[in-house]
Amino acid sequence: MSGGEGVSLAALGIMASIVTALVWLLKKLFNQNDTTLKEGNKANLELAKSINKLASASEEQTRAGRERDAEQREFQKEVLHNLKTLNEKADKTFDAVSNAPVTIEKQHVQNQVVQQEVVGVKK
């Protein structure tokens, strides 16, 4: 072998080593990137599951809120109806007490003293 061939072979060996190192580095990076992508996909899948659960819970909460609102409206209607009924009965009682003539059949006044007497009909 002459000196030129030895240098060429040495240069070829160095180039092959550099190419091998680059291929090894690229393979390492692709494997690392592949692992990162797999882990990212797993995380995204778990995130999607969580979002689905959250959406279901939100729908359930909305449904429960609507049911509770409907129940509250019915309860309020019942309360208002009962208050109106009580008010009407109170008005009737007041009218009966204030406008009715009072008849007293017996009254024991032996220990009572009447200082002033006012009798009238309230209108």
mmCIF file with all atom_site columns, C-alpha atoms in Angstrom:
data_model
loop_
_atom_site.group_PDB
_atom_site.id
_atom_site.type_symbol
_atom_site.label_atom_id
_atom_site.label_alt_id
_atom_site.label_comp_id
_atom_site.label_asym_id
_atom_site.label_entity_id
_atom_site.label_seq_id
_atom_site.pdbx_PDB_ins_code
_atom_site.Cartn_x
_atom_site.Cartn_y
_atom_site.Cartn_z
_atom_site.occupancy
_atom_site.B_iso_or_equiv
_atom_site.pdbx_formal_charge
_atom_site.auth_seq_id
_atom_site.auth_comp_id
_atom_site.auth_asym_id
_atom_site.auth_atom_id
_atom_site.pdbx_PDB_model_num
ATOM 1   C CA . MET A 1 1   ? 0.000    0.000  0.000  1.00 0.00 ? 1   MET A CA 1
ATOM 2   C CA . SER A 1 2   ? 1.207    3.382  -0.747 1.00 0.00 ? 2   SER A CA 1
ATOM 3   C CA . GLY A 1 3   ? 0.809    6.417  1.454  1.00 0.00 ? 3   GLY A CA 1
ATOM 4   C CA . GLY A 1 4   ? -2.110   7.785  -0.536 1.00 0.00 ? 4   GLY A CA 1
ATOM 5   C CA . GLU A 1 5   ? -4.137   4.639  -0.222 1.00 0.00 ? 5   GLU A CA 1
ATOM 6   C CA . GLY A 1 6   ? -3.498   4.462  3.514  1.00 0.00 ? 6   GLY A CA 1
ATOM 7   C CA . VAL A 1 7   ? -4.664   8.024  3.938  1.00 0.00 ? 7   VAL A CA 1
ATOM 8   C CA . SER A 1 8   ? -7.724   7.314  1.801  1.00 0.00 ? 8   SER A CA 1
ATOM 9   C CA . LEU A 1 9   ? -8.552   4.209  3.844  1.00 0.00 ? 9   LEU A CA 1
ATOM 10  C CA . ALA A 1 10  ? -8.005   6.120  7.082  1.00 0.00 ? 10  ALA A CA 1
ATOM 11  C CA . ALA A 1 11  ? -10.244  8.941  5.819  1.00 0.00 ? 11  ALA A CA 1
ATOM 12  C CA . LEU A 1 12  ? -12.842  6.383  4.748  1.00 0.00 ? 12  LEU A CA 1
ATOM 13  C CA . GLY A 1 13  ? -12.645  4.743  8.207  1.00 0.00 ? 13  GLY A CA 1
ATOM 14  C CA . ILE A 1 14  ? -13.096  8.123  9.912  1.00 0.00 ? 14  ILE A CA 1
ATOM 15  C CA . MET A 1 15  ? -16.046  8.943  7.649  1.00 0.00 ? 15  MET A CA 1
ATOM 16  C CA . ALA A 1 16  ? -17.599  5.534  8.344  1.00 0.00 ? 16  ALA A CA 1
ATOM 17  C CA . SER A 1 17  ? -17.182  6.117  12.101 1.00 0.00 ? 17  SER A CA 1
ATOM 18  C CA . ILE A 1 18  ? -18.778  9.557  11.842 1.00 0.00 ? 18  ILE A CA 1
ATOM 19  C CA . VAL A 1 19  ? -21.653  8.203  9.749  1.00 0.00 ? 19  VAL A CA 1
ATOM 20  C CA . THR A 1 20  ? -22.114  5.329  12.226 1.00 0.00 ? 20  THR A CA 1
ATOM 21  C CA . ALA A 1 21  ? -22.157  7.827  15.116 1.00 0.00 ? 21  ALA A CA 1
ATOM 22  C CA . LEU A 1 22  ? -24.688  9.990  13.296 1.00 0.00 ? 22  LEU A CA 1
ATOM 23  C CA . VAL A 1 23  ? -26.900  6.994  12.515 1.00 0.00 ? 23  VAL A CA 1
ATOM 24  C CA . TRP A 1 24  ? -26.671  5.884  16.146 1.00 0.00 ? 24  TRP A CA 1
ATOM 25  C CA . LEU A 1 25  ? -27.564  9.428  17.308 1.00 0.00 ? 25  LEU A CA 1
ATOM 26  C CA . LEU A 1 26  ? -30.498  9.644  14.900 1.00 0.00 ? 26  LEU A CA 1
ATOM 27  C CA . LYS A 1 27  ? -31.742  6.234  16.000 1.00 0.00 ? 27  LYS A CA 1
ATOM 28  C CA . LYS A 1 28  ? -31.446  7.298  19.642 1.00 0.00 ? 28  LYS A CA 1
ATOM 29  C CA . LEU A 1 29  ? -33.355  10.542 18.957 1.00 0.00 ? 29  LEU A CA 1
ATOM 30  C CA . PHE A 1 30  ? -36.098  8.749  17.019 1.00 0.00 ? 30  PHE A CA 1
ATOM 31  C CA . ASN A 1 31  ? -36.500  6.188  19.829 1.00 0.00 ? 31  ASN A CA 1
ATOM 32  C CA . GLN A 1 32  ? -36.621  8.956  22.404 1.00 0.00 ? 32  GLN A CA 1
ATOM 33  C CA . ASN A 1 33  ? -39.122  10.906 20.290 1.00 0.00 ? 33  ASN A CA 1
ATOM 34  C CA . ASP A 1 34  ? -41.202  7.751  19.789 1.00 0.00 ? 34  ASP A CA 1
ATOM 35  C CA . THR A 1 35  ? -41.265  7.163  23.562 1.00 0.00 ? 35  THR A CA 1
ATOM 36  C CA . THR A 1 36  ? -42.243  10.776 24.151 1.00 0.00 ? 36  THR A CA 1
ATOM 37  C CA . LEU A 1 37  ? -45.033  10.521 21.583 1.00 0.00 ? 37  LEU A CA 1
ATOM 38  C CA . LYS A 1 38  ? -46.343  7.308  23.174 1.00 0.00 ? 38  LYS A CA 1
ATOM 39  C CA . GLU A 1 39  ? -46.343  8.906  26.618 1.00 0.00 ? 39  GLU A CA 1
ATOM 40  C CA . GLY A 1 40  ? -48.019  12.011 25.180 1.00 0.00 ? 40  GLY A CA 1
ATOM 41  C CA . ASN A 1 41  ? -50.673  9.858  23.540 1.00 0.00 ? 41  ASN A CA 1
ATOM 42  C CA . LYS A 1 42  ? -51.332  8.056  26.832 1.00 0.00 ? 42  LYS A CA 1
ATOM 43  C CA . ALA A 1 43  ? -51.629  11.394 28.615 1.00 0.00 ? 43  ALA A CA 1
ATOM 44  C CA . ASN A 1 44  ? -53.980  12.709 25.911 1.00 0.00 ? 44  ASN A CA 1
ATOM 45  C CA . LEU A 1 45  ? -56.117  9.573  26.184 1.00 0.00 ? 45  LEU A CA 1
ATOM 46  C CA . GLU A 1 46  ? -56.406  10.000 29.956 1.00 0.00 ? 46  GLU A CA 1
ATOM 47  C CA . LEU A 1 47  ? -57.212  13.683 29.458 1.00 0.00 ? 47  LEU A CA 1
ATOM 48  C CA . ALA A 1 48  ? -59.951  12.767 26.977 1.00 0.00 ? 48  ALA A CA 1
ATOM 49  C CA . LYS A 1 49  ? -61.417  10.291 29.477 1.00 0.00 ? 49  LYS A CA 1
ATOM 50  C CA . SER A 1 50  ? -61.379  12.961 32.192 1.00 0.00 ? 50  SER A CA 1
ATOM 51  C CA . ILE A 1 51  ? -63.069  15.462 29.885 1.00 0.00 ? 51  ILE A CA 1
ATOM 52  C CA . ASN A 1 52  ? -65.780  12.902 29.076 1.00 0.00 ? 52  ASN A CA 1
ATOM 53  C CA . LYS A 1 53  ? -66.370  12.259 32.783 1.00 0.00 ? 53  LYS A CA 1
ATOM 54  C CA . LEU A 1 54  ? -66.504  15.990 33.446 1.00 0.00 ? 54  LEU A CA 1
ATOM 55  C CA . ALA A 1 55  ? -68.985  16.478 30.606 1.00 0.00 ? 55  ALA A CA 1
ATOM 56  C CA . SER A 1 56  ? -71.184  13.688 31.981 1.00 0.00 ? 56  SER A CA 1
ATOM 57  C CA . ALA A 1 57  ? -71.048  15.170 35.468 1.00 0.00 ? 57  ALA A CA 1
ATOM 58  C CA . SER A 1 58  ? -71.901  18.597 34.075 1.00 0.00 ? 58  SER A CA 1
ATOM 59  C CA . GLU A 1 59  ? -74.887  17.197 32.174 1.00 0.00 ? 59  GLU A CA 1
ATOM 60  C CA . GLU A 1 60  ? -76.068  15.405 35.330 1.00 0.00 ? 60  GLU A CA 1
ATOM 61  C CA . GLN A 1 61  ? -75.705  18.586 37.363 1.00 0.00 ? 61  GLN A CA 1
ATOM 62  C CA . THR A 1 62  ? -77.663  20.559 34.763 1.00 0.00 ? 62  THR A CA 1
ATOM 63  C CA . ARG A 1 63  ? -80.430  17.928 34.745 1.00 0.00 ? 63  ARG A CA 1
ATOM 64  C CA . ALA A 1 64  ? -80.589  17.887 38.544 1.00 0.00 ? 64  ALA A CA 1
ATOM 65  C CA . GLY A 1 65  ? -80.725  21.684 38.602 1.00 0.00 ? 65  GLY A CA 1
ATOM 66  C CA . ARG A 1 66  ? -83.628  21.722 36.165 1.00 0.00 ? 66  ARG A CA 1
ATOM 67  C CA . GLU A 1 67  ? -85.508  19.130 38.215 1.00 0.00 ? 67  GLU A CA 1
ATOM 68  C CA . ARG A 1 68  ? -84.858  21.086 41.419 1.00 0.00 ? 68  ARG A CA 1
ATOM 69  C CA . ASP A 1 69  ? -86.055  24.304 39.750 1.00 0.00 ? 69  ASP A CA 1
ATOM 70  C CA . ALA A 1 70  ? -89.257  22.596 38.603 1.00 0.00 ? 70  ALA A CA 1
ATOM 71  C CA . GLU A 1 71  ? -89.850  21.260 42.136 1.00 0.00 ? 71  GLU A CA 1
ATOM 72  C CA . GLN A 1 72  ? -89.200  24.717 43.604 1.00 0.00 ? 72  GLN A CA 1
ATOM 73  C CA . ARG A 1 73  ? -91.680  26.308 41.187 1.00 0.00 ? 73  ARG A CA 1
ATOM 74  C CA . GLU A 1 74  ? -94.356  23.777 42.168 1.00 0.00 ? 74  GLU A CA 1
ATOM 75  C CA . PHE A 1 75  ? -93.622  24.329 45.873 1.00 0.00 ? 75  PHE A CA 1
ATOM 76  C CA . GLN A 1 76  ? -93.814  28.099 45.453 1.00 0.00 ? 76  GLN A CA 1
ATOM 77  C CA . LYS A 1 77  ? -97.139  27.794 43.618 1.00 0.00 ? 77  LYS A CA 1
ATOM 78  C CA . GLU A 1 78  ? -98.488  25.669 46.470 1.00 0.00 ? 78  GLU A CA 1
ATOM 79  C CA . VAL A 1 79  ? -97.222  28.120 49.105 1.00 0.00 ? 79  VAL A CA 1
ATOM 80  C CA . LEU A 1 80  ? -98.756  31.091 47.263 1.00 0.00 ? 80  LEU A CA 1
ATOM 81  C CA . HIS A 1 81  ? -102.064 29.244 46.892 1.00 0.00 ? 81  HIS A CA 1
ATOM 82  C CA . ASN A 1 82  ? -102.099 28.391 50.608 1.00 0.00 ? 82  ASN A CA 1
ATOM 83  C CA . LEU A 1 83  ? -101.204 31.958 51.577 1.00 0.00 ? 83  LEU A CA 1
ATOM 84  C CA . LYS A 1 84  ? -104.005 33.273 49.366 1.00 0.00 ? 84  LYS A CA 1
ATOM 85  C CA . THR A 1 85  ? -106.421 30.819 50.992 1.00 0.00 ? 85  THR A CA 1
ATOM 86  C CA . LEU A 1 86  ? -105.276 31.877 54.474 1.00 0.00 ? 86  LEU A CA 1
ATOM 87  C CA . ASN A 1 87  ? -105.634 35.531 53.536 1.00 0.00 ? 87  ASN A CA 1
ATOM 88  C CA . GLU A 1 88  ? -109.180 34.960 52.253 1.00 0.00 ? 88  GLU A CA 1
ATOM 89  C CA . LYS A 1 89  ? -110.094 33.069 55.437 1.00 0.00 ? 89  LYS A CA 1
ATOM 90  C CA . ALA A 1 90  ? -108.570 35.806 57.597 1.00 0.00 ? 90  ALA A CA 1
ATOM 91  C CA . ASP A 1 91  ? -110.575 38.435 55.692 1.00 0.00 ? 91  ASP A CA 1
ATOM 92  C CA . LYS A 1 92  ? -113.777 36.432 56.185 1.00 0.00 ? 92  LYS A CA 1
ATOM 93  C CA . THR A 1 93  ? -113.036 35.996 59.890 1.00 0.00 ? 93  THR A CA 1
ATOM 94  C CA . PHE A 1 94  ? -112.260 39.681 60.304 1.00 0.00 ? 94  PHE A CA 1
ATOM 95  C CA . ASP A 1 95  ? -115.459 40.654 58.490 1.00 0.00 ? 95  ASP A CA 1
ATOM 96  C CA . ALA A 1 96  ? -117.477 38.216 60.582 1.00 0.00 ? 96  ALA A CA 1
ATOM 97  C CA . VAL A 1 97  ? -116.013 39.515 63.839 1.00 0.00 ? 97  VAL A CA 1
ATOM 98  C CA . SER A 1 98  ? -116.057 43.225 63.045 1.00 0.00 ? 98  SER A CA 1
ATOM 99  C CA . ASN A 1 99  ? -119.415 43.518 61.239 1.00 0.00 ? 99  ASN A CA 1
ATOM 100 C CA . ALA A 1 100 ? -121.551 41.002 63.068 1.00 0.00 ? 100 ALA A CA 1
ATOM 101 C CA . PRO A 1 101 ? -123.914 42.202 65.766 1.00 0.00 ? 101 PRO A CA 1
ATOM 102 C CA . VAL A 1 102 ? -122.907 40.906 69.166 1.00 0.00 ? 102 VAL A CA 1
ATOM 103 C CA . THR A 1 103 ? -125.602 39.358 71.287 1.00 0.00 ? 103 THR A CA 1
ATOM 104 C CA . ILE A 1 104 ? -124.820 38.751 74.902 1.00 0.00 ? 104 ILE A CA 1
ATOM 105 C CA . GLU A 1 105 ? -127.348 36.607 76.632 1.00 0.00 ? 105 GLU A CA 1
ATOM 106 C CA . LYS A 1 106 ? -125.870 36.521 80.095 1.00 0.00 ? 106 LYS A CA 1
ATOM 107 C CA . GLN A 1 107 ? -123.144 38.570 81.637 1.00 0.00 ? 107 GLN A CA 1
ATOM 108 C CA . HIS A 1 108 ? -122.188 38.656 85.265 1.00 0.00 ? 108 HIS A CA 1
ATOM 109 C CA . VAL A 1 109 ? -121.119 42.155 86.147 1.00 0.00 ? 109 VAL A CA 1
ATOM 110 C CA . GLN A 1 110 ? -121.117 41.932 89.877 1.00 0.00 ? 110 GLN A CA 1
ATOM 111 C CA . ASN A 1 111 ? -117.348 42.599 90.160 1.00 0.00 ? 111 ASN A CA 1
ATOM 112 C CA . GLN A 1 112 ? -117.046 44.863 87.096 1.00 0.00 ? 112 GLN A CA 1
ATOM 113 C CA . VAL A 1 113 ? -117.301 48.586 86.867 1.00 0.00 ? 113 VAL A CA 1
ATOM 114 C CA . VAL A 1 114 ? -118.198 50.191 83.560 1.00 0.00 ? 114 VAL A CA 1
ATOM 115 C CA . GLN A 1 115 ? -116.666 53.613 83.283 1.00 0.00 ? 115 GLN A CA 1
ATOM 116 C CA . GLN A 1 116 ? -117.478 54.348 79.656 1.00 0.00 ? 116 GLN A CA 1
ATOM 117 C CA . GLU A 1 117 ? -119.572 52.495 77.163 1.00 0.00 ? 117 GLU A CA 1
ATOM 118 C CA . VAL A 1 118 ? -119.301 52.869 73.386 1.00 0.00 ? 118 VAL A CA 1
ATOM 119 C CA . VAL A 1 119 ? -121.415 50.710 71.164 1.00 0.00 ? 119 VAL A CA 1
ATOM 120 C CA . GLY A 1 120 ? -121.225 51.010 67.433 1.00 0.00 ? 120 GLY A CA 1
ATOM 121 C CA . VAL A 1 121 ? -120.819 49.118 64.212 1.00 0.00 ? 121 VAL A CA 1
ATOM 122 C CA . LYS A 1 122 ? -117.513 49.417 62.448 1.00 0.00 ? 122 LYS A CA 1
ATOM 123 C CA . LYS A 1 123 ? -117.815 50.003 58.737 1.00 0.00 ? 123 LYS A CA 1
#
